[in-house]
PDB file of C-alpha atoms and ligand atoms in Angstrom:
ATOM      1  CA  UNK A 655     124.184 241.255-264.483  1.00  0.00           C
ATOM      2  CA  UNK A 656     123.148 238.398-262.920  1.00  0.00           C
ATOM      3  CA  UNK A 657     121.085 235.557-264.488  1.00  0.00           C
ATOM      4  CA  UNK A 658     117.590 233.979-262.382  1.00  0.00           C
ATOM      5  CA  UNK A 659     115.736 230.750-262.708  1.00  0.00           C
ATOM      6  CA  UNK A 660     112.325 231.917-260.904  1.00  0.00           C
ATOM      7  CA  UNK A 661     109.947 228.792-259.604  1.00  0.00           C
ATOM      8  CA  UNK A 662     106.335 229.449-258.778  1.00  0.00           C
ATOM      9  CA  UNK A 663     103.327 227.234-257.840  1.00  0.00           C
ATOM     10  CA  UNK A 664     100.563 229.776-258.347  1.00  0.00           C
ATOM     11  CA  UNK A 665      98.779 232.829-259.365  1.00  0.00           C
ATOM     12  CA  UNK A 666     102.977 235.025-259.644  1.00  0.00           C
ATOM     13  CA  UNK A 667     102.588 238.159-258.518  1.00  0.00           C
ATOM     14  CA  UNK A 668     106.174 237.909-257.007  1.00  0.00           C
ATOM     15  CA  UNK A 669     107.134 236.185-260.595  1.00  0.00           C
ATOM     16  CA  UNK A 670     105.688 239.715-262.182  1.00  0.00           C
ATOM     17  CA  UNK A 671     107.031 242.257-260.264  1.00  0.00           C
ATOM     18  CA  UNK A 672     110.884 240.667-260.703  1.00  0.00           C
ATOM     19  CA  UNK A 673     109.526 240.401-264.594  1.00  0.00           C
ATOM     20  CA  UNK A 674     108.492 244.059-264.098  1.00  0.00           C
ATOM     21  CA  UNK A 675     111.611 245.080-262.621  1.00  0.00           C
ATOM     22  CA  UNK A 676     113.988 243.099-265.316  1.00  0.00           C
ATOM     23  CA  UNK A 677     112.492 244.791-268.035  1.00  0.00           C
ATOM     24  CA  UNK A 678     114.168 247.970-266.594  1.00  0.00           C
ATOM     25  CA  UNK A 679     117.457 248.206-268.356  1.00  0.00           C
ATOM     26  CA  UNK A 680     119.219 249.359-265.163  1.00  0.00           C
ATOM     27  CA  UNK A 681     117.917 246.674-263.134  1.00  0.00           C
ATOM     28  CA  UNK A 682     121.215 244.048-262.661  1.00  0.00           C
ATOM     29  CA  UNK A 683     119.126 240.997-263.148  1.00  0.00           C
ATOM     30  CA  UNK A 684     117.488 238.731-266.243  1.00  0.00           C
ATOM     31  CA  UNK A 685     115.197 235.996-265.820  1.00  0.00           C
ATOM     32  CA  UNK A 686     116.149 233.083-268.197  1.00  0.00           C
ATOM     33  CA  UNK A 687     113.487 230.903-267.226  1.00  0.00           C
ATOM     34  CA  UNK A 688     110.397 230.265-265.064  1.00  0.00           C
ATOM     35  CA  UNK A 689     109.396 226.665-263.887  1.00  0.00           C
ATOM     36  CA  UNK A 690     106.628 225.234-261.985  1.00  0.00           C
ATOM     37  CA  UNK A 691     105.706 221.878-260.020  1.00  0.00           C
ATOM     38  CA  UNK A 692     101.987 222.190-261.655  1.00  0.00           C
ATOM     39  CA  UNK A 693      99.950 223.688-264.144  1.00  0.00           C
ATOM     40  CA  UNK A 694     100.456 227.426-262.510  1.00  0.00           C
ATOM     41  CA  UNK A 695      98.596 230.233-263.754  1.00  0.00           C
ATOM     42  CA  UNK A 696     101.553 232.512-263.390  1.00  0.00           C
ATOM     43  CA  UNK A 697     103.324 231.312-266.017  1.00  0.00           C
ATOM     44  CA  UNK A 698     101.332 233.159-268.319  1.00  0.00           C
ATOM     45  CA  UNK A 699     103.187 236.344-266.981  1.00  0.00           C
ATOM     46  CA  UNK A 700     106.855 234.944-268.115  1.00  0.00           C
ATOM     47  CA  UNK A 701     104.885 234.028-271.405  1.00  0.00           C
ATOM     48  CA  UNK A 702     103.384 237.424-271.590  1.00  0.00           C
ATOM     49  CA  UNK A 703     107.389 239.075-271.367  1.00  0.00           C
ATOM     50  CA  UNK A 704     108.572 236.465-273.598  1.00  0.00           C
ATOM     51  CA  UNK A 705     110.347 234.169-270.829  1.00  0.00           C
ATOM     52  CA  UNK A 706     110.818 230.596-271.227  1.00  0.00           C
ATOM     53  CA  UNK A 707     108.793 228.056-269.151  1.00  0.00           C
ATOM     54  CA  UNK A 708     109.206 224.533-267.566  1.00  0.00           C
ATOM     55  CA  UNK A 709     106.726 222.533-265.849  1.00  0.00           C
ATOM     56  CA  UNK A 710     107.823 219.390-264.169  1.00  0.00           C
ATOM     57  CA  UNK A 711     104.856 218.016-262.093  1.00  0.00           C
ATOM     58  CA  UNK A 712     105.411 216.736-258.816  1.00  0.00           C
ATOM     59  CA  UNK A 713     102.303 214.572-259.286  1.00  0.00           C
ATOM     60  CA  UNK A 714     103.592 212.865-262.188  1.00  0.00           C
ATOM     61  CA  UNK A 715     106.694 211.247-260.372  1.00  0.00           C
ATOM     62  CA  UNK A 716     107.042 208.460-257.746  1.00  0.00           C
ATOM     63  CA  UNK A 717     109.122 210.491-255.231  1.00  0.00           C
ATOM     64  CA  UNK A 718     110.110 213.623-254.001  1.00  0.00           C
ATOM     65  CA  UNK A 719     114.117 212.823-254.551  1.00  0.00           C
ATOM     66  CA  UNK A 720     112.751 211.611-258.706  1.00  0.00           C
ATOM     67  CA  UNK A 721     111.194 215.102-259.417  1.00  0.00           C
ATOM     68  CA  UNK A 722     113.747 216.940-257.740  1.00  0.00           C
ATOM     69  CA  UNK A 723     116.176 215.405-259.974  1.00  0.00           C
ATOM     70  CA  UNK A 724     114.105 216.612-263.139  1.00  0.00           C
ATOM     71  CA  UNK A 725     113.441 219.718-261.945  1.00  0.00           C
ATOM     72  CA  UNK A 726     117.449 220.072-260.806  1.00  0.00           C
ATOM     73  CA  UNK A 727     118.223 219.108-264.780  1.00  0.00           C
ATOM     74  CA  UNK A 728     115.427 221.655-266.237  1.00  0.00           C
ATOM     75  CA  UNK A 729     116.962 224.307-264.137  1.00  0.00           C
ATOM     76  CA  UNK A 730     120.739 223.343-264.682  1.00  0.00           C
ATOM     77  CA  UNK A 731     119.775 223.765-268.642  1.00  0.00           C
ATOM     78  CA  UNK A 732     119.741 227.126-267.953  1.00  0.00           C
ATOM     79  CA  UNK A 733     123.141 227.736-265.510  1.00  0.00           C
ATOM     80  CA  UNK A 734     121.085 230.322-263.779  1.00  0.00           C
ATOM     81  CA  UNK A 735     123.691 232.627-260.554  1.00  0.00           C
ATOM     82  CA  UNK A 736     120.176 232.084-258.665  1.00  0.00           C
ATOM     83  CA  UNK A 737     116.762 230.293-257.838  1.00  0.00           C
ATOM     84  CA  UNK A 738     114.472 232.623-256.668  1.00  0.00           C
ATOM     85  CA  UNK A 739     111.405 230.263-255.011  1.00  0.00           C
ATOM     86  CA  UNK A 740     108.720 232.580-255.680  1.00  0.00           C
ATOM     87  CA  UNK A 741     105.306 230.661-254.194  1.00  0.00           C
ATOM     88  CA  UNK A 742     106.890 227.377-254.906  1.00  0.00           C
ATOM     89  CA  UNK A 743     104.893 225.287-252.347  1.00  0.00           C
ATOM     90  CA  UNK A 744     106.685 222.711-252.805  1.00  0.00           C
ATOM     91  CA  UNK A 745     109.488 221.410-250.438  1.00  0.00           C
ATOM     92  CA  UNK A 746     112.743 220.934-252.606  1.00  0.00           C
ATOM     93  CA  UNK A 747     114.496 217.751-251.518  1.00  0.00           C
ATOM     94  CA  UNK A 748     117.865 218.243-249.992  1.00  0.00           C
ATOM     95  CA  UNK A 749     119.843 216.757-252.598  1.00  0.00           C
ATOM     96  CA  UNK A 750     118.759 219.768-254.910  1.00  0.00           C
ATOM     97  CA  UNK A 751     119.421 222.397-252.190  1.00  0.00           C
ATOM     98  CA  UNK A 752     122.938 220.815-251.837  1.00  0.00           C
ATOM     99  CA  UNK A 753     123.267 221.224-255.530  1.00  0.00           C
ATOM    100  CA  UNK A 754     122.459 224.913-255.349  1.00  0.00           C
ATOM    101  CA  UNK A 755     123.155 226.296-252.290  1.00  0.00           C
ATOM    102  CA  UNK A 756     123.819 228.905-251.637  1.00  0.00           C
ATOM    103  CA  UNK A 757     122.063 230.578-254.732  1.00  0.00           C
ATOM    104  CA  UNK A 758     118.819 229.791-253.984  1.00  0.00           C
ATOM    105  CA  UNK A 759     116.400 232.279-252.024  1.00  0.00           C
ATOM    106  CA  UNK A 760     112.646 232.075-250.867  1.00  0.00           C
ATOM    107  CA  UNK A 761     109.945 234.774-250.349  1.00  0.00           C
ATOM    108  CA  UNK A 762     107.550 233.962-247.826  1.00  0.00           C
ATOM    109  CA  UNK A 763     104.667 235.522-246.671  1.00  0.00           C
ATOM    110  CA  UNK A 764     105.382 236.031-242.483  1.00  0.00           C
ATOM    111  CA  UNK A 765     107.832 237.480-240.003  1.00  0.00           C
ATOM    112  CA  UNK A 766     110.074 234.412-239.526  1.00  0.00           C
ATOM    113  CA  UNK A 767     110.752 232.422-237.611  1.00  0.00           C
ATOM    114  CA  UNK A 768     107.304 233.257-236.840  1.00  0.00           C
ATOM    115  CA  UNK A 769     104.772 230.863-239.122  1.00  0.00           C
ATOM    116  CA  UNK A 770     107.058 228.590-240.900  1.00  0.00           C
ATOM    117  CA  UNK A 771     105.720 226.287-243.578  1.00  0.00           C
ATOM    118  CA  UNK A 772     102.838 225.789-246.435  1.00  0.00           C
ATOM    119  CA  UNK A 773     100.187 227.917-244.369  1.00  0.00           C
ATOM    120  CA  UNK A 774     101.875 230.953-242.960  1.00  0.00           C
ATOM    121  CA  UNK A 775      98.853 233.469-243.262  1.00  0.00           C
ATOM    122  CA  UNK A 776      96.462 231.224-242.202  1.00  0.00           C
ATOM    123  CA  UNK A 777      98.294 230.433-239.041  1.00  0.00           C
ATOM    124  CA  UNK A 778      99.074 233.860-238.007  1.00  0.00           C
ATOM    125  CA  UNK A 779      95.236 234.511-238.081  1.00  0.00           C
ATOM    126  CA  UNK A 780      94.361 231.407-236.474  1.00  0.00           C
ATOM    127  CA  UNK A 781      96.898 232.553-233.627  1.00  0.00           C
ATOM    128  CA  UNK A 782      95.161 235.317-233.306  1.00  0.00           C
ATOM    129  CA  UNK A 783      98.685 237.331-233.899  1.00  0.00           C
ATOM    130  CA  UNK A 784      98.858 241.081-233.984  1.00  0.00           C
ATOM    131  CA  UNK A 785     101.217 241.500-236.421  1.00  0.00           C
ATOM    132  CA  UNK A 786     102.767 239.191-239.295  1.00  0.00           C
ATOM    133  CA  UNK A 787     104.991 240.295-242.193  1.00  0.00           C
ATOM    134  CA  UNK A 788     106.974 239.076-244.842  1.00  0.00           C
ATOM    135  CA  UNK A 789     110.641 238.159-245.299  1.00  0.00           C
ATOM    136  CA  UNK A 790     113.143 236.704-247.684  1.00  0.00           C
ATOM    137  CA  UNK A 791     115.692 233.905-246.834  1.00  0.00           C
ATOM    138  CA  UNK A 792     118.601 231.737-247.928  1.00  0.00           C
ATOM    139  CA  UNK A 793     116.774 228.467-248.504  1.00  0.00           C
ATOM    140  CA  UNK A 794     118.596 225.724-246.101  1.00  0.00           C
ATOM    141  CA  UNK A 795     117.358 221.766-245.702  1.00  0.00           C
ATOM    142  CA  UNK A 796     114.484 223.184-242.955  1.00  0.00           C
ATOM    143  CA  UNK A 797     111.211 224.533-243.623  1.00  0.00           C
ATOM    144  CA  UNK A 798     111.958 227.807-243.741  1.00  0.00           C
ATOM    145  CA  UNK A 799     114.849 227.636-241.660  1.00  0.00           C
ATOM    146  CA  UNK A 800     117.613 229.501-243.538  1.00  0.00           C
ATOM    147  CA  UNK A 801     119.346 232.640-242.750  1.00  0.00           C
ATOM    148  CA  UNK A 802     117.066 235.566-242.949  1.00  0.00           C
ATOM    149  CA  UNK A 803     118.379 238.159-245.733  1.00  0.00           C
ATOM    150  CA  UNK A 804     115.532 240.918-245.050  1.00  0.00           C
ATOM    151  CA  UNK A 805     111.972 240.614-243.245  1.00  0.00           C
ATOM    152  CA  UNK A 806     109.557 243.432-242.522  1.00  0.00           C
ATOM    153  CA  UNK A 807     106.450 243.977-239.740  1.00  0.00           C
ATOM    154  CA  UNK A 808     102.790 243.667-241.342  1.00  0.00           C
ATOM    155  CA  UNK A 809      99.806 244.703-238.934  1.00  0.00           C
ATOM    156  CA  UNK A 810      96.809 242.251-238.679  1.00  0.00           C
ATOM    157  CA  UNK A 811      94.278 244.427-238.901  1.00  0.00           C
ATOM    158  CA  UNK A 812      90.427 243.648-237.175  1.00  0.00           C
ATOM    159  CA  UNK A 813      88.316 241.630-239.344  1.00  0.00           C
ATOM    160  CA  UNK A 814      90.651 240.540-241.339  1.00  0.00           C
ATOM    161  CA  UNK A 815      90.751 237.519-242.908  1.00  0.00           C
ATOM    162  CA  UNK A 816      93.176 234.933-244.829  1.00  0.00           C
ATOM    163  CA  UNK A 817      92.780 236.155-247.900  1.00  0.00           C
ATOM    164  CA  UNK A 818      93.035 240.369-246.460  1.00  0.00           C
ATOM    165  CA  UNK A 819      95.707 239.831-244.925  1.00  0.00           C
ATOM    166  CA  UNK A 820      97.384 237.776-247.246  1.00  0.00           C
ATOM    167  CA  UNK A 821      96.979 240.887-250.217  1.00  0.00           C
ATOM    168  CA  UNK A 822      98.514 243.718-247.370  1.00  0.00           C
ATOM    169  CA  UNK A 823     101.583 241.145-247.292  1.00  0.00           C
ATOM    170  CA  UNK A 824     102.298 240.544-250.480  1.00  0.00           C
ATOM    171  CA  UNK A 825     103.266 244.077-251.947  1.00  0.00           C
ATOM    172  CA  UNK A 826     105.618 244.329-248.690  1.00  0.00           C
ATOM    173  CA  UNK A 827     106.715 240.752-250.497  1.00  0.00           C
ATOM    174  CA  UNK A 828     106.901 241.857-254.339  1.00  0.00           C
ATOM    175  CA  UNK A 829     109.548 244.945-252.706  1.00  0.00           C
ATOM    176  CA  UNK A 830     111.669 242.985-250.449  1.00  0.00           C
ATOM    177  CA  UNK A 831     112.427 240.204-253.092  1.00  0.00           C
ATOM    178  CA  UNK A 832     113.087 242.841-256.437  1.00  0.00           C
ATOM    179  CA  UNK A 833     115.574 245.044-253.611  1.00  0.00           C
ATOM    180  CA  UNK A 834     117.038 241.638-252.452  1.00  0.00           C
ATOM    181  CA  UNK A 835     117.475 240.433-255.941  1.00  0.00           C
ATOM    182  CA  UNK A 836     119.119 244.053-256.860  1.00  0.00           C
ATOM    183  CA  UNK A 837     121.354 243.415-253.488  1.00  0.00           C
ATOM    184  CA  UNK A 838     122.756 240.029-254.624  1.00  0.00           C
ATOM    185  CA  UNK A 839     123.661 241.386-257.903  1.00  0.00           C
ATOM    186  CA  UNK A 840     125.483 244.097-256.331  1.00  0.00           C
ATOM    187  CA  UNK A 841     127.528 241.617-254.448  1.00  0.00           C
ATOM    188  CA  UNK A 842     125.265 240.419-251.501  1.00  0.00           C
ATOM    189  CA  UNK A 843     127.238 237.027-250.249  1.00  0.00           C
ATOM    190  CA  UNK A 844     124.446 234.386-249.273  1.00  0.00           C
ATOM    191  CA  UNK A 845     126.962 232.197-247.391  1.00  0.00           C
ATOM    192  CA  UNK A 846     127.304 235.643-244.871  1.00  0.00           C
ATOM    193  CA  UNK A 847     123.927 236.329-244.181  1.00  0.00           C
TER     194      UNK A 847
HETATM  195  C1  GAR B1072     103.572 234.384-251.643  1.00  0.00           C
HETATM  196  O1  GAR B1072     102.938 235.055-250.582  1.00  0.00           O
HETATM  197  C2  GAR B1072     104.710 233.542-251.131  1.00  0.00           C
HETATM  198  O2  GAR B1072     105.389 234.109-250.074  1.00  0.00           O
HETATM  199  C3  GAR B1072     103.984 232.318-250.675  1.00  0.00           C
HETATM  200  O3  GAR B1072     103.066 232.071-251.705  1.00  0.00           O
HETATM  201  C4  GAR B1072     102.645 233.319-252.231  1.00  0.00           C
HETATM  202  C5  GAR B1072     102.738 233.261-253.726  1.00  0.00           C
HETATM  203  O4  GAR B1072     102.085 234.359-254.288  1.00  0.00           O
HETATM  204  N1  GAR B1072     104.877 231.242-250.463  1.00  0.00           N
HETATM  205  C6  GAR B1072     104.777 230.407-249.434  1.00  0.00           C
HETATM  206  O5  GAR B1072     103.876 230.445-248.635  1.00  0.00           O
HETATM  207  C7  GAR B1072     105.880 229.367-249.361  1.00  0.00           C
HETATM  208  N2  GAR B1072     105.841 228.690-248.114  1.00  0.00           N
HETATM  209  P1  GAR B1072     102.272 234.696-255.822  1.00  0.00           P
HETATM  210  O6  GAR B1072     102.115 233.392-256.596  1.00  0.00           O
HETATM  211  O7  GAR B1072     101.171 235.648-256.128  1.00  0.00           O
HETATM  212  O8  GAR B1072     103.638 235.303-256.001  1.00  0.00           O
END
């Protein structure tokens, strides 16, 4: 049984279906906490399965390196095996990914390396891209750089728009990160991915 810190900037679907899939007695993970950078609707879902929460907001702090630091002591409270980065849109600074590393993993919603960074659905429309996806990673010092655990093809479909394609991506999402969680448990080794 492994133990999971889960951070999340918004609405948490991702945050529900690993809340969804702990509650399963079989499943080989527990979330001990949930934390956010703002005042993030999703953390009504860890309240709603009785899950502790943290918020340490990025706007209340003078630097990037200052709140990392809180948020690194808020998460440390808990000695989680893993941060899960579920929607965090926040960039962690380095000194926390050194701190973690390499327990921490990131869902995000393309085919990377394809549309790195804070807009990845937008951009894959803008570029007028065929096909996008979703995939789950190591989280490095890059934007979105780290080694690639699992990533699967989305069509773009015609008409479609941010939001559209954004809501075919994220089921393909909510799967990927609850196997890959269920993988790491079972002995997945980050630092060989
Ligand atoms: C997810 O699609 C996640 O991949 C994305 O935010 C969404 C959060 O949805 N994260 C990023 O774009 C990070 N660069 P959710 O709050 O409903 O889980």
């Amino acid at each position: 049984m492994i133990s999971l810190v889960v951070l999340i900037s918004g609405t948490g679907s991702n945050l529900r279906a690993l809340l969804e899939a702990a509650s399963d007695a079989e499943y080989p993970a527990r979330i001990v906490a949930v934390g956010a950078d703002r005042d993030a609707p999703g953390l009504a879902h860890a309240e709603e399965f009785g899950v502790p929460t943290f918020t340490v907001p990025y706007t209340s702090f003078e630097s990037r390196e200052a709140w990392g630091q809180a948020l690194l002591e808020q998460i440390r409270a808990w000695n989680p095996d893993l941060l899960v980065l579920s929607g965090l849109m926040r960039l962690l600074p380095a000194s926390v990914v050194d701190a973690l590393a390499p327990n921490i993993i990131n869902t995000h919603p393309a085919y990377l390396p394809e549309f790195p960074g804070a807009h990845a659905v937008r951009d894959a429309i803008a570029a007028g891209a065929s096909e996008s996806g979703a995939s789950i990673i190591v989280v490095d010092n890059g934007v979105d750089t780290g080694s690639i655990i699992v990533q699967e093809r989305v069509p773009v479909v015609e008409g479609d728009t941010e939001q559209t394609l954004h809501e075919r991506i994220k089921p393909v999402e909510r799967r990927l990160l609850v196997q890959t969680v269920l993988d790491i448990a079972d002995g997945l080794d980050l630092r060989t991915v």
